[in-house]
Coordinates of C-alpha atoms in Angstrom, one line a residue:
M1 CA -199.8 -71.7 -135.8
Y2 CA -203.0 -69.7 -135.4
L3 CA -204.8 -72.0 -137.9
Q4 CA -203.6 -75.1 -136.0
F5 CA -204.5 -73.5 -132.7
R6 CA -208.0 -72.8 -134.1
D7 CA -208.3 -76.4 -135.2
E8 CA -207.4 -77.6 -131.6
V9 CA -209.9 -75.1 -130.1
E10 CA -212.7 -76.4 -132.4
A11 CA -211.9 -80.0 -131.6
A12 CA -211.9 -79.2 -127.8
V13 CA -215.2 -77.4 -127.9
A14 CA -216.8 -80.1 -130.1
S15 CA -215.6 -82.8 -127.8
A16 CA -216.9 -80.9 -124.7
L17 CA -220.3 -80.5 -126.3
E18 CA -220.5 -84.1 -127.2
S19 CA -219.6 -85.0 -123.6
L20 CA -222.5 -82.8 -122.4
D21 CA -224.8 -84.4 -125.0
L22 CA -225.2 -81.0 -126.7
P23 CA -225.4 -80.2 -130.4
T24 CA -222.1 -79.4 -132.2
D25 CA -223.4 -77.7 -135.3
D26 CA -222.3 -74.2 -134.1
L27 CA -219.2 -74.0 -132.0
G28 CA -219.3 -70.2 -131.7
I29 CA -215.5 -69.8 -132.3
E30 CA -214.6 -66.2 -132.6
D31 CA -212.2 -63.5 -131.4
P32 CA -212.3 -62.9 -127.7
P33 CA -214.2 -59.9 -126.2
E34 CA -212.3 -56.7 -126.0
G35 CA -209.7 -56.6 -123.3
V36 CA -209.7 -60.4 -122.7
D37 CA -206.2 -62.0 -122.6
A38 CA -206.9 -64.9 -124.9
V39 CA -206.4 -65.8 -128.6
L40 CA -209.8 -67.3 -129.3
A41 CA -213.2 -67.6 -127.5
S42 CA -216.4 -69.6 -127.9
S43 CA -219.8 -68.0 -127.5
A44 CA -221.6 -71.3 -127.8
A45 CA -223.1 -70.9 -124.3
F46 CA -225.4 -68.1 -125.7
R47 CA -226.9 -70.5 -128.2
L48 CA -227.2 -73.5 -125.8
A49 CA -228.5 -71.7 -122.7
G50 CA -232.1 -72.3 -123.6
E51 CA -231.5 -76.0 -124.3
V52 CA -229.6 -76.5 -121.1
G53 CA -232.0 -74.5 -119.0
A54 CA -229.2 -72.5 -117.4
A55 CA -227.7 -69.0 -117.8
P56 CA -225.0 -68.6 -120.4
P57 CA -222.2 -68.1 -117.8
E58 CA -223.2 -71.4 -116.1
V59 CA -223.2 -73.2 -119.5
A60 CA -219.8 -71.7 -120.4
G61 CA -218.4 -73.0 -117.1
Q62 CA -219.7 -76.5 -117.9
I63 CA -218.1 -76.4 -121.3
A64 CA -214.7 -75.2 -119.9
D65 CA -214.8 -78.0 -117.2
E66 CA -215.1 -80.6 -119.9
I67 CA -211.9 -79.5 -121.7
D68 CA -208.6 -81.0 -120.8
A69 CA -206.0 -78.6 -122.3
G70 CA -203.3 -81.2 -121.7
E71 CA -204.7 -83.3 -124.6
Y72 CA -203.6 -80.6 -127.0
D73 CA -200.2 -79.3 -128.2
L74 CA -200.9 -75.6 -128.5
L75 CA -203.7 -75.1 -126.0
A76 CA -202.7 -74.1 -122.5
A77 CA -206.1 -73.4 -120.9
A78 CA -209.8 -73.0 -121.5
L79 CA -211.3 -70.6 -119.0
A80 CA -214.9 -69.5 -118.5
Q81 CA -215.4 -65.8 -118.2
G82 CA -219.0 -64.7 -118.1
P83 CA -220.8 -66.3 -121.1
Y84 CA -217.6 -67.0 -123.0
V85 CA -215.0 -69.8 -122.9
N86 CA -211.6 -68.2 -123.5
F87 CA -208.6 -70.1 -124.9
L88 CA -205.0 -69.4 -124.0
P89 CA -202.1 -70.7 -126.1
S90 CA -199.3 -72.8 -124.7
E91 CA -195.5 -72.0 -124.7
A92 CA -195.2 -74.2 -127.8
Y93 CA -197.6 -71.9 -129.7
Y94 CA -195.3 -68.9 -129.2
E95 CA -192.1 -70.8 -130.0
A96 CA -193.6 -72.5 -133.1
T97 CA -194.9 -69.2 -134.4
V98 CA -191.5 -67.5 -134.3
E99 CA -189.9 -70.5 -135.9
S100 CA -192.4 -70.9 -138.7
A101 CA -192.4 -67.2 -139.4
Q102 CA -188.7 -67.3 -140.3
S103 CA -189.8 -68.5 -143.8
P104 CA -189.8 -65.7 -146.4
E105 CA -193.1 -67.3 -147.6
F106 CA -194.7 -67.0 -144.2
G107 CA -198.5 -66.7 -144.5
R108 CA -198.8 -68.4 -147.9
L109 CA -201.4 -71.2 -147.6
E110 CA -201.2 -74.7 -149.0
P111 CA -202.3 -75.2 -152.6
T112 CA -206.0 -75.6 -153.1
G113 CA -205.8 -77.1 -156.6
E114 CA -208.5 -74.6 -157.7
S115 CA -208.0 -72.5 -160.8
V116 CA -209.4 -68.9 -160.6
V117 CA -209.6 -66.2 -163.2
V118 CA -209.9 -62.7 -161.9
E119 CA -211.1 -60.2 -164.5
H120 CA -210.6 -56.6 -163.6
T121 CA -210.1 -53.1 -164.9
S122 CA -211.3 -53.9 -168.5
A123 CA -211.7 -50.2 -169.2
N124 CA -212.6 -49.4 -172.8
P125 CA -209.5 -48.6 -174.8
T126 CA -210.6 -45.1 -175.6
G127 CA -208.0 -43.1 -173.8
P128 CA -205.9 -42.7 -170.6
V129 CA -207.0 -44.4 -167.4
H130 CA -208.8 -41.9 -165.1
V131 CA -208.8 -41.6 -161.4
G132 CA -212.5 -42.4 -161.1
R133 CA -211.8 -45.9 -162.4
A134 CA -208.5 -46.4 -160.4
R135 CA -210.2 -48.5 -157.8
N136 CA -210.8 -51.3 -160.3
P137 CA -207.1 -52.2 -161.0
I138 CA -206.1 -51.6 -157.5
V139 CA -208.8 -53.7 -155.9
G140 CA -208.7 -56.2 -158.7
D141 CA -205.0 -56.8 -158.5
A142 CA -205.2 -57.0 -154.7
V143 CA -207.9 -59.7 -154.9
A144 CA -205.8 -61.7 -157.3
R145 CA -202.8 -61.4 -155.0
V146 CA -204.8 -62.5 -152.0
L147 CA -206.2 -65.5 -153.9
D148 CA -202.8 -66.5 -155.1
F149 CA -201.3 -66.2 -151.6
A150 CA -204.2 -68.3 -150.4
G151 CA -203.0 -71.2 -152.5
N152 CA -205.1 -70.8 -155.7
E153 CA -203.9 -71.0 -159.3
V154 CA -204.8 -67.5 -160.4
E155 CA -204.8 -65.8 -163.8
R156 CA -205.4 -62.1 -164.2
H157 CA -207.5 -61.1 -167.2
Y158 CA -208.4 -57.8 -168.9
Y159 CA -211.5 -58.1 -171.1
V160 CA -211.0 -55.7 -174.0
N161 CA -214.1 -54.1 -175.5
D162 CA -212.9 -53.9 -179.1
A163 CA -216.2 -54.6 -180.9
G164 CA -218.6 -52.0 -179.7
R165 CA -219.7 -48.6 -181.1
Q166 CA -217.1 -46.7 -179.2
M167 CA -214.3 -48.5 -181.0
A168 CA -216.1 -48.0 -184.3
V169 CA -216.3 -44.3 -183.6
F170 CA -212.6 -44.3 -182.6
T171 CA -211.5 -46.1 -185.8
W172 CA -213.6 -43.8 -188.0
A173 CA -212.2 -40.7 -186.2
Y174 CA -208.6 -42.0 -186.4
E175 CA -208.9 -42.5 -190.2
T176 CA -210.7 -39.3 -190.8
F177 CA -208.9 -36.4 -189.1
D178 CA -205.4 -35.1 -189.6
E179 CA -202.9 -34.2 -187.0
D180 CA -203.4 -30.5 -187.8
D181 CA -207.0 -30.8 -186.8
L182 CA -206.1 -31.7 -183.2
P183 CA -204.6 -30.1 -180.1
D184 CA -201.2 -31.2 -178.9
P185 CA -201.2 -34.4 -176.8
E186 CA -201.0 -33.9 -173.0
R187 CA -198.3 -36.5 -172.7
D188 CA -195.9 -38.4 -175.0
K189 CA -197.8 -41.6 -174.7
P190 CA -199.8 -43.4 -177.3
D191 CA -203.1 -43.3 -175.4
Y192 CA -202.8 -39.5 -175.0
D193 CA -201.9 -39.2 -178.6
L194 CA -204.9 -41.2 -180.0
V195 CA -207.5 -40.0 -177.5
R196 CA -207.4 -36.7 -179.4
Y197 CA -209.0 -38.4 -182.4
Y198 CA -211.7 -39.9 -180.2
R199 CA -212.6 -36.6 -178.7
K200 CA -212.6 -34.9 -182.0
G201 CA -214.9 -37.6 -183.5
N202 CA -217.4 -37.3 -180.7
E203 CA -217.4 -33.5 -181.0
V204 CA -218.2 -33.8 -184.7
L205 CA -220.9 -36.4 -184.1
E206 CA -222.6 -34.2 -181.5
E207 CA -222.2 -30.8 -183.1
G208 CA -221.2 -31.3 -186.7
D209 CA -222.9 -30.6 -190.0
P210 CA -225.9 -33.0 -190.4
D211 CA -224.6 -34.4 -193.8
E212 CA -221.2 -34.9 -192.3
V213 CA -222.7 -36.7 -189.3
E214 CA -224.9 -38.9 -191.6
D215 CA -221.8 -40.0 -193.6
A216 CA -219.9 -40.7 -190.4
E217 CA -222.7 -42.8 -188.9
A218 CA -222.8 -44.8 -192.1
E219 CA -219.1 -45.6 -191.8
I220 CA -219.4 -46.3 -188.1
Q221 CA -222.2 -48.8 -188.8
A222 CA -220.2 -50.4 -191.6
I223 CA -217.3 -50.9 -189.2
M224 CA -219.5 -52.5 -186.6
Q225 CA -221.1 -54.8 -189.2
G226 CA -217.7 -55.7 -190.6
L227 CA -216.6 -56.8 -187.1
E228 CA -219.7 -58.8 -186.7
E229 CA -219.2 -60.6 -190.0
G230 CA -215.6 -61.4 -189.2
D231 CA -214.2 -59.2 -192.0
E232 CA -210.4 -59.3 -191.6
E233 CA -209.7 -55.9 -193.1
T234 CA -212.2 -54.2 -190.7
Y235 CA -210.7 -56.2 -187.8
D236 CA -207.2 -55.0 -188.6
R237 CA -208.3 -51.4 -188.9
V238 CA -209.9 -51.5 -185.5
Q239 CA -207.0 -53.4 -183.8
E240 CA -204.5 -50.8 -184.9
V241 CA -206.4 -48.3 -182.7
V242 CA -207.2 -50.7 -179.9
D243 CA -203.6 -52.1 -179.5
T244 CA -202.1 -48.6 -179.7
V245 CA -204.3 -47.1 -177.0
L246 CA -204.1 -50.3 -174.9
G247 CA -200.3 -50.1 -175.0
G248 CA -200.4 -46.7 -173.4
M249 CA -203.0 -47.8 -170.8
R250 CA -200.8 -50.8 -169.9
E251 CA -197.9 -48.5 -169.2
T252 CA -200.0 -46.6 -166.7
L253 CA -201.4 -49.7 -165.0
S254 CA -197.9 -51.1 -164.7
R255 CA -197.0 -48.2 -162.5
L256 CA -199.5 -49.3 -159.8
P257 CA -198.4 -52.1 -160.5
A258 CA -201.3 -54.0 -162.0
E259 CA -200.1 -56.7 -164.4
F260 CA -202.2 -59.1 -166.5
D261 CA -201.7 -62.6 -167.7
E262 CA -204.0 -62.2 -170.7
F263 CA -205.9 -59.5 -172.6
V264 CA -209.0 -61.2 -173.8
K265 CA -210.6 -59.4 -176.8
E266 CA -214.3 -59.7 -177.2
T267 CA -213.9 -60.0 -181.0
R268 CA -212.5 -63.4 -180.2
F269 CA -216.0 -64.6 -179.6
L270 CA -217.3 -63.1 -182.8
R271 CA -214.5 -64.6 -184.9
D272 CA -214.7 -68.1 -183.5
G273 CA -218.5 -68.2 -183.8
S274 CA -219.3 -68.6 -180.1
A275 CA -221.3 -65.4 -180.0
D276 CA -223.5 -66.7 -182.8
D277 CA -223.9 -70.0 -181.0
V278 CA -225.0 -68.1 -177.9
V279 CA -227.6 -66.2 -179.9
E280 CA -229.1 -69.4 -181.4
R281 CA -229.3 -71.0 -177.9
L282 CA -230.9 -67.9 -176.4
K283 CA -233.5 -67.7 -179.2
A284 CA -234.5 -71.2 -178.4
L285 CA -235.3 -70.4 -174.7
D286 CA -238.9 -70.0 -173.6
Q287 CA -238.0 -66.6 -172.2
A288 CA -236.9 -65.3 -175.7
V289 CA -239.1 -62.7 -177.4
Y290 CA -238.7 -60.3 -180.3
E291 CA -239.8 -56.9 -179.2
E292 CA -239.0 -53.3 -180.2
E293 CA -236.9 -54.5 -183.1
A294 CA -234.6 -56.6 -181.0
W295 CA -234.3 -60.1 -179.6
Q296 CA -234.6 -60.1 -175.8
L297 CA -234.9 -62.4 -172.8
E298 CA -237.7 -61.8 -170.3
L299 CA -236.3 -62.2 -166.8
D300 CA -239.3 -61.3 -164.7
E301 CA -239.3 -64.8 -163.1
F302 CA -236.1 -63.6 -161.4
D303 CA -237.8 -60.3 -160.3
I304 CA -235.8 -58.4 -163.0
E305 CA -238.0 -56.0 -164.8
N306 CA -235.5 -55.0 -167.5
N307 CA -235.3 -57.5 -170.4
F308 CA -231.9 -58.8 -171.5
V309 CA -231.4 -57.6 -175.1
F310 CA -229.0 -59.9 -177.0
L311 CA -229.5 -59.2 -180.7
R312 CA -230.3 -56.0 -182.6
S313 CA -232.6 -55.9 -185.6
D314 CA -229.6 -55.5 -187.9
G315 CA -228.2 -58.8 -186.7
T316 CA -225.4 -57.4 -184.6
T317 CA -224.8 -58.7 -181.1
L318 CA -224.4 -56.5 -178.0
Y319 CA -221.5 -56.4 -175.5
T320 CA -223.6 -58.4 -173.1
T321 CA -224.2 -61.1 -175.6
R322 CA -220.5 -61.5 -176.3
D323 CA -219.9 -61.5 -172.6
I324 CA -222.1 -64.6 -172.3
A325 CA -219.7 -66.4 -174.7
H326 CA -216.8 -64.9 -172.7
H327 CA -218.1 -66.4 -169.5
E328 CA -218.8 -69.8 -171.0
W329 CA -215.2 -69.8 -172.1
K330 CA -214.2 -69.0 -168.5
F331 CA -216.2 -71.9 -167.2
E332 CA -214.5 -74.2 -169.7
N333 CA -211.1 -73.2 -168.6
F334 CA -211.3 -72.3 -164.9
D335 CA -212.9 -73.7 -161.7
R336 CA -214.0 -70.2 -160.6
A337 CA -214.5 -66.8 -162.3
I338 CA -214.4 -63.5 -160.4
T339 CA -215.1 -60.1 -162.0
V340 CA -214.3 -56.8 -160.3
I341 CA -216.5 -54.1 -161.6
G342 CA -218.2 -50.8 -160.8
E343 CA -221.4 -50.7 -158.9
D344 CA -223.3 -49.2 -161.8
H345 CA -223.1 -52.6 -163.5
Q346 CA -225.0 -54.5 -160.9
L347 CA -228.1 -54.9 -163.0
T348 CA -226.2 -56.0 -166.0
F349 CA -224.4 -58.6 -164.0
E350 CA -227.5 -59.9 -162.5
Q351 CA -228.9 -60.3 -166.0
L352 CA -225.7 -62.0 -167.0
R353 CA -225.9 -64.5 -164.1
R354 CA -229.6 -65.3 -164.7
T355 CA -229.0 -65.8 -168.4
L356 CA -226.1 -68.2 -167.8
E357 CA -228.4 -70.1 -165.4
L358 CA -231.1 -70.4 -168.2
L359 CA -228.3 -71.8 -170.4
G360 CA -227.7 -74.5 -167.8
H361 CA -224.5 -73.2 -166.1
D362 CA -223.7 -73.4 -162.4
T363 CA -223.3 -69.8 -161.5
D364 CA -222.1 -70.6 -158.0
R365 CA -218.7 -70.6 -159.8
L366 CA -219.2 -66.9 -160.7
D367 CA -218.5 -64.1 -158.3
Q368 CA -218.7 -60.3 -158.8
L369 CA -217.0 -57.8 -156.5
F370 CA -218.7 -54.4 -157.0
Y371 CA -216.9 -51.3 -156.0
S372 CA -217.9 -47.7 -155.6
W373 CA -216.1 -44.7 -157.0
V374 CA -213.0 -42.8 -156.0
N375 CA -213.5 -39.1 -155.8
L376 CA -211.0 -36.3 -155.4
P377 CA -211.8 -33.3 -153.2
G378 CA -214.0 -31.0 -155.1
G379 CA -215.8 -33.9 -157.0
E380 CA -214.0 -33.6 -160.3
G381 CA -215.9 -35.4 -163.0
M382 CA -214.2 -38.2 -165.1
S383 CA -215.0 -38.4 -168.8
T384 CA -212.7 -39.7 -171.5
R385 CA -215.2 -38.7 -174.1
A386 CA -215.3 -35.0 -173.0
G387 CA -211.6 -34.9 -172.0
T388 CA -212.3 -33.8 -168.5
G389 CA -211.1 -35.2 -165.1
I390 CA -207.8 -36.3 -163.7
D391 CA -205.8 -39.0 -165.3
L392 CA -204.2 -41.7 -163.2
D393 CA -200.8 -40.8 -164.5
D394 CA -201.3 -37.3 -163.1
L395 CA -202.3 -38.7 -159.7
L396 CA -199.3 -41.0 -159.6
D397 CA -196.9 -38.2 -160.6
E398 CA -198.4 -36.0 -157.9
A399 CA -198.1 -38.8 -155.3
I400 CA -194.4 -39.3 -156.1
D401 CA -193.7 -35.5 -156.0
R402 CA -195.4 -35.1 -152.6
A403 CA -193.7 -38.2 -151.2
R404 CA -190.3 -36.9 -152.3
E405 CA -191.0 -33.6 -150.7
E406 CA -192.1 -35.3 -147.5
V407 CA -189.0 -37.6 -147.4
E408 CA -186.6 -34.7 -148.0
T409 CA -188.0 -32.7 -145.1
R410 CA -187.6 -35.7 -142.7
M411 CA -183.9 -35.6 -142.2
D412 CA -183.8 -36.9 -138.6
D413 CA -182.4 -40.4 -138.1
R414 CA -185.9 -41.8 -137.2
I415 CA -187.2 -41.3 -140.7
R416 CA -184.3 -40.8 -143.0
D417 CA -180.7 -42.0 -142.9
D418 CA -178.3 -39.2 -143.8
D419 CA -176.4 -41.7 -146.0
L420 CA -179.3 -42.0 -148.4
T421 CA -178.4 -41.0 -152.0
D422 CA -180.5 -39.1 -154.4
D423 CA -181.3 -42.5 -156.1
D424 CA -182.4 -43.8 -152.7
V425 CA -184.7 -40.7 -152.2
E426 CA -186.2 -41.2 -155.6
R427 CA -186.8 -44.9 -155.0
I428 CA -188.4 -44.2 -151.6
A429 CA -190.6 -41.5 -153.2
R430 CA -191.9 -43.9 -155.7
Q431 CA -192.5 -46.7 -153.2
V432 CA -194.1 -44.4 -150.7
G433 CA -196.1 -42.2 -153.1
I434 CA -197.6 -44.9 -155.2
G435 CA -197.9 -47.2 -152.2
A436 CA -199.9 -44.4 -150.5
V437 CA -202.4 -44.1 -153.3
R438 CA -202.8 -47.9 -153.6
Y439 CA -203.1 -48.5 -149.8
D440 CA -205.5 -45.7 -149.3
I441 CA -207.8 -47.1 -151.9
V442 CA -207.6 -50.8 -151.1
A443 CA -207.9 -50.2 -147.3
K444 CA -211.5 -49.3 -147.6
Q445 CA -214.4 -51.6 -148.2
P446 CA -215.0 -51.6 -151.9
T447 CA -218.7 -50.9 -151.7
K448 CA -218.1 -47.6 -149.9
A449 CA -217.4 -44.5 -152.0
I450 CA -214.2 -42.7 -150.9
T451 CA -212.6 -39.4 -151.4
F452 CA -208.9 -39.5 -151.8
E453 CA -207.1 -37.0 -149.6
W454 CA -203.4 -36.4 -149.8
D455 CA -202.8 -35.4 -146.2
R456 CA -204.3 -38.7 -145.0
A457 CA -202.7 -40.9 -147.5
L458 CA -199.1 -39.6 -147.0
D459 CA -199.2 -39.2 -143.3
F460 CA -196.1 -40.9 -141.9
E461 CA -197.6 -40.8 -138.4
A462 CA -201.1 -42.0 -139.0
Q463 CA -202.4 -45.4 -140.1
S464 CA -201.4 -45.0 -143.7
A465 CA -199.1 -46.8 -146.1
P466 CA -196.0 -44.8 -145.0
Y467 CA -196.8 -45.7 -141.4
V468 CA -196.8 -49.4 -142.2
Q469 CA -194.0 -49.3 -144.7
Y470 CA -191.8 -47.7 -142.1
V471 CA -192.3 -50.7 -139.8
H472 CA -190.9 -52.9 -142.5
A473 CA -188.0 -50.5 -143.1
R474 CA -187.4 -50.5 -139.3
C475 CA -187.2 -54.3 -139.2
C476 CA -184.7 -54.3 -142.0
G477 CA -182.7 -51.6 -140.2
I478 CA -182.5 -53.6 -137.0
L479 CA -181.3 -56.7 -138.9
E480 CA -178.7 -54.7 -140.9
E481 CA -177.4 -53.2 -137.7
A482 CA -176.9 -56.7 -136.3
G483 CA -175.0 -57.6 -139.4
I484 CA -177.8 -59.6 -141.0
D485 CA -178.9 -59.2 -144.6
P486 CA -182.7 -58.7 -144.4
S487 CA -183.3 -60.5 -147.6
E488 CA -181.6 -63.6 -146.2
A489 CA -182.5 -63.2 -142.5
S490 CA -183.8 -66.8 -142.1
A491 CA -180.4 -68.2 -143.2
S492 CA -178.3 -65.6 -141.4
L493 CA -179.8 -65.8 -137.9
G494 CA -178.0 -67.9 -135.3
E495 CA -179.6 -70.3 -133.0
F496 CA -182.4 -68.8 -130.9
D497 CA -184.6 -69.7 -128.0
A498 CA -188.1 -68.3 -128.6
S499 CA -189.1 -69.3 -125.0
L500 CA -187.1 -66.2 -123.8
L501 CA -189.8 -63.9 -125.4
E502 CA -191.8 -63.6 -122.2
T503 CA -192.9 -59.9 -121.9
D504 CA -196.4 -58.8 -122.8
A505 CA -195.1 -56.7 -125.7
E506 CA -193.2 -59.7 -127.1
R507 CA -196.1 -62.1 -126.6
E508 CA -198.6 -59.7 -128.2
L509 CA -196.4 -59.2 -131.2
V510 CA -196.0 -63.0 -131.6
E511 CA -199.8 -63.3 -131.4
V512 CA -200.3 -60.8 -134.2
V513 CA -197.6 -62.4 -136.4
A514 CA -199.4 -65.8 -135.9
R515 CA -202.7 -64.5 -137.1
F516 CA -201.4 -63.5 -140.6
P517 CA -202.3 -66.8 -142.4
A518 CA -205.8 -66.6 -141.0
V519 CA -206.1 -63.1 -142.3
I520 CA -205.2 -64.3 -145.7
E521 CA -207.7 -67.1 -145.4
E522 CA -210.5 -64.7 -144.5
A523 CA -209.6 -62.1 -147.2
A524 CA -209.6 -64.8 -149.8
A525 CA -212.8 -66.5 -148.7
D526 CA -214.7 -63.1 -148.6
L527 CA -212.9 -61.4 -151.5
E528 CA -212.0 -58.6 -149.1
P529 CA -208.4 -57.4 -149.4
H530 CA -209.1 -54.5 -147.1
V531 CA -209.0 -56.9 -144.1
V532 CA -205.3 -57.4 -144.9
A533 CA -204.8 -53.6 -144.7
T534 CA -206.6 -53.5 -141.4
Y535 CA -204.2 -56.2 -140.2
T536 CA -201.2 -54.2 -141.2
R537 CA -202.3 -51.2 -139.2
E538 CA -202.8 -53.4 -136.1
F539 CA -199.4 -55.0 -136.8
A540 CA -197.6 -51.7 -137.1
E541 CA -199.1 -50.5 -133.7
T542 CA -198.1 -53.7 -132.0
F543 CA -194.6 -53.8 -133.5
N544 CA -194.0 -50.1 -132.5
A545 CA -195.0 -51.0 -128.9
F546 CA -192.5 -53.9 -128.9
Y547 CA -189.8 -51.6 -130.4
R548 CA -190.4 -49.0 -127.6
E549 CA -190.4 -51.6 -124.7
C550 CA -188.0 -54.3 -125.9
P551 CA -184.6 -53.1 -127.0
V552 CA -183.0 -55.6 -129.4
L553 CA -179.4 -54.5 -129.8
A554 CA -178.8 -52.6 -126.6
D555 CA -175.7 -53.3 -124.6
D556 CA -177.6 -54.6 -121.6
V557 CA -179.5 -57.2 -123.6
D558 CA -177.8 -60.6 -123.1
D559 CA -176.8 -62.6 -126.2
D560 CA -179.5 -65.3 -126.0
L561 CA -182.3 -62.7 -125.6
R562 CA -180.8 -60.6 -128.4
E563 CA -180.9 -63.6 -130.8
A564 CA -184.5 -64.4 -129.8
R565 CA -185.6 -60.8 -130.4
L566 CA -183.8 -60.7 -133.7
A567 CA -185.7 -63.8 -134.7
L568 CA -188.9 -62.0 -133.7
V569 CA -187.9 -59.0 -135.8
A570 CA -187.2 -61.3 -138.8
A571 CA -190.6 -62.9 -138.3
S572 CA -192.2 -59.5 -138.2
K573 CA -190.4 -58.4 -141.3
H574 CA -191.8 -61.5 -143.2
A575 CA -195.3 -61.0 -141.9
V576 CA -195.6 -57.2 -142.6
G577 CA -193.6 -57.5 -145.9
N578 CA -195.8 -60.2 -147.2
A579 CA -199.0 -58.4 -146.1
L580 CA -197.9 -55.3 -148.0
G581 CA -197.0 -57.5 -151.0
V582 CA -200.5 -59.0 -151.0
L583 CA -201.9 -55.5 -151.1
G584 CA -199.5 -54.6 -154.0
V585 CA -197.7 -52.0 -151.8
A586 CA -193.9 -51.9 -151.8
A587 CA -192.1 -52.9 -148.6
P588 CA -189.1 -50.5 -148.6
R589 CA -185.8 -51.7 -147.1
S590 CA -185.0 -48.2 -145.9
M591 CA -186.9 -44.9 -145.5

């Protein structure tokens, strides 16, 4: 209803401005000022004061006088207050919101017909996923979920770097060293098993006997050349390593969860000839030069000092060259391409964008979402090559352990039901622990570096994942106590009269529920899933106020009001549950 209400407000302001013979290019629709009892406001009076020749409050009064709220279904009043025109919703707004939010799919927007590919994570398959890179799959998966909920056809892709030097080093090391040369693996997982070879190989290349290093480098170069030439035997050798390590990484990512529709290997673009085609077209550009034994593009016309190197003197392409072919493939198959990637790649992606423009592509279809790093207290470094840092598996295990301990100590009825079984405790520990990690990371603006802190993430009382998750569990508990299956609440509720929801606490909760589709719209438009997290915190506070002030199942609540409040609880469950789902955070039925 919020989106429809906004449409009515926009129509009302535009009509009023036309009546006053004033421009309608900027209606100034926004949230009302702090403390104002309204759903939306217009600040157009600020912009128009000079044109009208009157102070903003006077202009706001003129605009409000021109609006007849009776012409609209959801608008009750347009009131001037200072320089703003504030818009109050009608009774129909509240009633229709509660009714529409009975749908389990509440908040999902109408199909846009647009296909979107979201590429994220894409960590090199050289070993276990590290905490320092954990922001990529968490933010990337949340972006994909937001876009899907906003009505887009979304595919999630992982771009696998299986053609670069790192994989050649890995393949050489895997074929060279014996198990006896290596330490025991840290976990019984394929990525932990094979990363030992990679670390051993780098150790030898950096510190080994010069003759041994010379022989190794010759073999590494031969592997890279074999991939470039499409040699099947070389490809199979490399893929044995790539697929094994990637399998272990996928197990870890599935715990978040971060699932993928396709793992796109960069060797695809070597094997099908598209990388070679890119090279020939780049060579033909006026900006192409051969300098320092490499083919490069000069991009100074775009104020980029660093040239874009696309072909080595030995005839091998670079990752960036193959990524041009990759993006051309994206443009052929999707309406829009989004890449979630670390902030240290900003220059590379600007070079990519400008190169695609020189090749004649519309780069308005291309978006990048850059993120900063996740640090742990103490600033531990993250290096697969050196074998230092904290693995994501370790972080998730620790999260579950800490959540389990927290749940087990909260034995009072408010937090934990005494009938919970050990399996229930384990389920809740996983949902809360992993949810805490994911929520704490996705709740921050991606461009801001963050330090992950356990006390904040797992605080049941503060604005964290457990705080919001418990609101969903509380909604489910109320419905269950009323004999309603929370998973089928919309079908199990009796008739209700939403007009009975008259208190401030009830109305405020309905207003927050109503805003959820608009939050999805905003998050999708700006690629900012953190605004959904902000919404869930506001939602939790508003629901808790309702819970304190408006008993649902108390003996002194009459039947009609009871049914109306149960309907509001069901609506709340759908809104907060779907918001958590968009963030990739579990919505527990009990805690």
